[in-house]
C-alpha cells in the first residue's frame, strides 16, 4: 500500500505578535533608561496623554511645564510640546492646568485597572480614593480578621 503523504501543519508562530512584543519590550527598556537618571523607578508603563492645543492658554500659563517632574513637557514654537517617552502619567500637569479637559490622561495599573482624568478636581478625587484604599489595606494587614480574633480571644 502506498504511504500517505503528510501535509505539513501550518506554522503557529505569529510573526506580527512577536514583532509587537519585541517593540513593546524595546520601548519599555528605552523608557527605563531615560527615566533612571531622573530617579524614577516606578511608573505607569501603559498610558496615553493628549494636550488640546486649541484650548491651551500656553503663552500666559505654562504651569504644566513647571509641574512636570520628568521634563516630558517643554515649550516649543509657541505651544506646549510633549516627549511621551518621558511621561510617567503622574497627573501633576492635569492638577496644575487652568483649563478643564485640556490635558487628558488615561493610565493602566498593574492590576489592569484603568484611570482617566482631565480636570484637577477629578484627579484630586482619584488620588484621595487611592490613598483611602491604601490606608484601608494597611489597617487590614495590621489588625487580625474577625475569625482569627474569635479564635484567639473567643
Ligand atoms: S503626567 Fe506627569 S510626567 Fe506626564 S506630562 Fe504630565 S506631569 Fe509630566
Ligand atoms: S497648564 Fe494647561 S493651559 Fe497651561 S500651558 Fe499647560 S496645558 Fe496649557
PDB file of N, CA, C and O and ligand atoms in Angstrom, residues 51 55-58 61-65 75 80 93 96-99 102-103, ligand 2:
ATOM      1  N   UNK A  51      -2.808  66.778  24.732  1.00  0.00           N
ATOM      2  CA  UNK A  51      -2.991  68.183  25.111  1.00  0.00           C
ATOM      3  C   UNK A  51      -3.774  68.864  23.995  1.00  0.00           C
ATOM      4  O   UNK A  51      -3.383  68.789  22.823  1.00  0.00           O
ATOM      5  N   UNK A  55      -7.465  74.765  23.193  1.00  0.00           N
ATOM      6  CA  UNK A  55      -7.968  75.379  24.430  1.00  0.00           C
ATOM      7  C   UNK A  55      -6.833  75.800  25.374  1.00  0.00           C
ATOM      8  O   UNK A  55      -7.060  76.537  26.325  1.00  0.00           O
ATOM      9  N   UNK A  56      -5.627  75.303  25.109  1.00  0.00           N
ATOM     10  CA  UNK A  56      -4.476  75.614  25.977  1.00  0.00           C
ATOM     11  C   UNK A  56      -4.178  77.118  25.983  1.00  0.00           C
ATOM     12  O   UNK A  56      -4.196  77.770  24.946  1.00  0.00           O
ATOM     13  N   UNK A  57      -3.902  77.639  27.204  1.00  0.00           N
ATOM     14  CA  UNK A  57      -3.578  79.071  27.351  1.00  0.00           C
ATOM     15  C   UNK A  57      -2.070  79.238  27.482  1.00  0.00           C
ATOM     16  O   UNK A  57      -1.583  80.053  28.262  1.00  0.00           O
ATOM     17  N   UNK A  58      -1.346  78.420  26.757  1.00  0.00           N
ATOM     18  CA  UNK A  58       0.104  78.302  26.885  1.00  0.00           C
ATOM     19  C   UNK A  58       0.905  79.562  27.086  1.00  0.00           C
ATOM     20  O   UNK A  58       1.690  79.639  28.022  1.00  0.00           O
ATOM     21  N   UNK A  61       0.412  80.885  30.453  1.00  0.00           N
ATOM     22  CA  UNK A  61       0.322  79.906  31.542  1.00  0.00           C
ATOM     23  C   UNK A  61       1.619  79.094  31.761  1.00  0.00           C
ATOM     24  O   UNK A  61       2.402  79.407  32.636  1.00  0.00           O
ATOM     25  N   UNK A  62       1.816  78.065  31.018  1.00  0.00           N
ATOM     26  CA  UNK A  62       2.983  77.155  31.105  1.00  0.00           C
ATOM     27  C   UNK A  62       3.107  76.464  32.472  1.00  0.00           C
ATOM     28  O   UNK A  62       4.189  76.009  32.860  1.00  0.00           O
ATOM     29  N   UNK A  63       2.015  76.415  33.232  1.00  0.00           N
ATOM     30  CA  UNK A  63       2.075  75.814  34.573  1.00  0.00           C
ATOM     31  C   UNK A  63       2.379  74.321  34.525  1.00  0.00           C
ATOM     32  O   UNK A  63       3.070  73.787  35.395  1.00  0.00           O
ATOM     33  N   UNK A  64       1.851  73.655  33.493  1.00  0.00           N
ATOM     34  CA  UNK A  64       2.077  72.209  33.382  1.00  0.00           C
ATOM     35  C   UNK A  64       3.568  71.917  33.200  1.00  0.00           C
ATOM     36  O   UNK A  64       4.087  70.941  33.743  1.00  0.00           O
ATOM     37  N   UNK A  65       4.239  72.789  32.434  1.00  0.00           N
ATOM     38  CA  UNK A  65       5.673  72.580  32.171  1.00  0.00           C
ATOM     39  C   UNK A  65       6.448  72.678  33.491  1.00  0.00           C
ATOM     40  O   UNK A  65       7.334  71.863  33.760  1.00  0.00           O
ATOM     41  N   UNK A  75       8.435  73.916  26.123  1.00  0.00           N
ATOM     42  CA  UNK A  75       7.857  74.992  25.300  1.00  0.00           C
ATOM     43  C   UNK A  75       8.510  74.963  23.933  1.00  0.00           C
ATOM     44  O   UNK A  75       9.732  75.040  23.802  1.00  0.00           O
ATOM     45  N   UNK A  80       2.842  74.043  23.879  1.00  0.00           N
ATOM     46  CA  UNK A  80       3.415  73.049  24.796  1.00  0.00           C
ATOM     47  C   UNK A  80       3.769  71.790  24.002  1.00  0.00           C
ATOM     48  O   UNK A  80       2.930  71.231  23.305  1.00  0.00           O
ATOM     49  N   UNK A  93       0.514  67.532  35.772  1.00  0.00           N
ATOM     50  CA  UNK A  93       0.157  68.573  34.789  1.00  0.00           C
ATOM     51  C   UNK A  93      -1.349  68.842  34.790  1.00  0.00           C
ATOM     52  O   UNK A  93      -1.774  69.999  34.721  1.00  0.00           O
ATOM     53  N   UNK A  96      -2.345  70.955  37.709  1.00  0.00           N
ATOM     54  CA  UNK A  96      -1.995  72.377  37.688  1.00  0.00           C
ATOM     55  C   UNK A  96      -2.603  73.125  36.507  1.00  0.00           C
ATOM     56  O   UNK A  96      -2.470  74.344  36.420  1.00  0.00           O
ATOM     57  N   UNK A  97      -3.269  72.422  35.607  1.00  0.00           N
ATOM     58  CA  UNK A  97      -3.792  73.071  34.397  1.00  0.00           C
ATOM     59  C   UNK A  97      -4.978  73.984  34.724  1.00  0.00           C
ATOM     60  O   UNK A  97      -5.853  73.626  35.508  1.00  0.00           O
ATOM     61  N   UNK A  98      -4.982  75.146  34.103  1.00  0.00           N
ATOM     62  CA  UNK A  98      -6.033  76.130  34.390  1.00  0.00           C
ATOM     63  C   UNK A  98      -7.262  75.930  33.487  1.00  0.00           C
ATOM     64  O   UNK A  98      -8.268  76.604  33.652  1.00  0.00           O
ATOM     65  N   UNK A  99      -7.162  75.022  32.532  1.00  0.00           N
ATOM     66  CA  UNK A  99      -8.289  74.783  31.614  1.00  0.00           C
ATOM     67  C   UNK A  99      -8.766  73.332  31.758  1.00  0.00           C
ATOM     68  O   UNK A  99      -7.985  72.401  31.534  1.00  0.00           O
ATOM     69  N   UNK A 102      -8.273  70.112  29.096  1.00  0.00           N
ATOM     70  CA  UNK A 102      -7.216  70.481  28.156  1.00  0.00           C
ATOM     71  C   UNK A 102      -6.190  69.343  28.054  1.00  0.00           C
ATOM     72  O   UNK A 102      -5.840  68.914  26.965  1.00  0.00           O
ATOM     73  N   UNK A 103      -5.749  68.857  29.206  1.00  0.00           N
ATOM     74  CA  UNK A 103      -4.833  67.704  29.203  1.00  0.00           C
ATOM     75  C   UNK A 103      -5.663  66.484  29.604  1.00  0.00           C
ATOM     76  O   UNK A 103      -6.364  66.505  30.616  1.00  0.00           O
TER      77      UNK A 103
HETATM   78  S1  LIG B   2      -1.321  74.190  32.256  1.00  0.00           S
HETATM   79 FE1  LIG B   2      -2.937  73.783  30.727  1.00  0.00          FE
HETATM   80  S2  LIG B   2      -3.442  75.779  29.886  1.00  0.00           S
HETATM   81 FE2  LIG B   2      -1.496  75.990  30.962  1.00  0.00          FE
HETATM   82  S3  LIG B   2       0.060  75.709  29.369  1.00  0.00           S
HETATM   83 FE3  LIG B   2      -0.305  73.715  30.317  1.00  0.00          FE
HETATM   84  S4  LIG B   2      -1.871  72.726  29.050  1.00  0.00           S
HETATM   85 FE4  LIG B   2      -1.883  74.912  28.554  1.00  0.00          FE
END
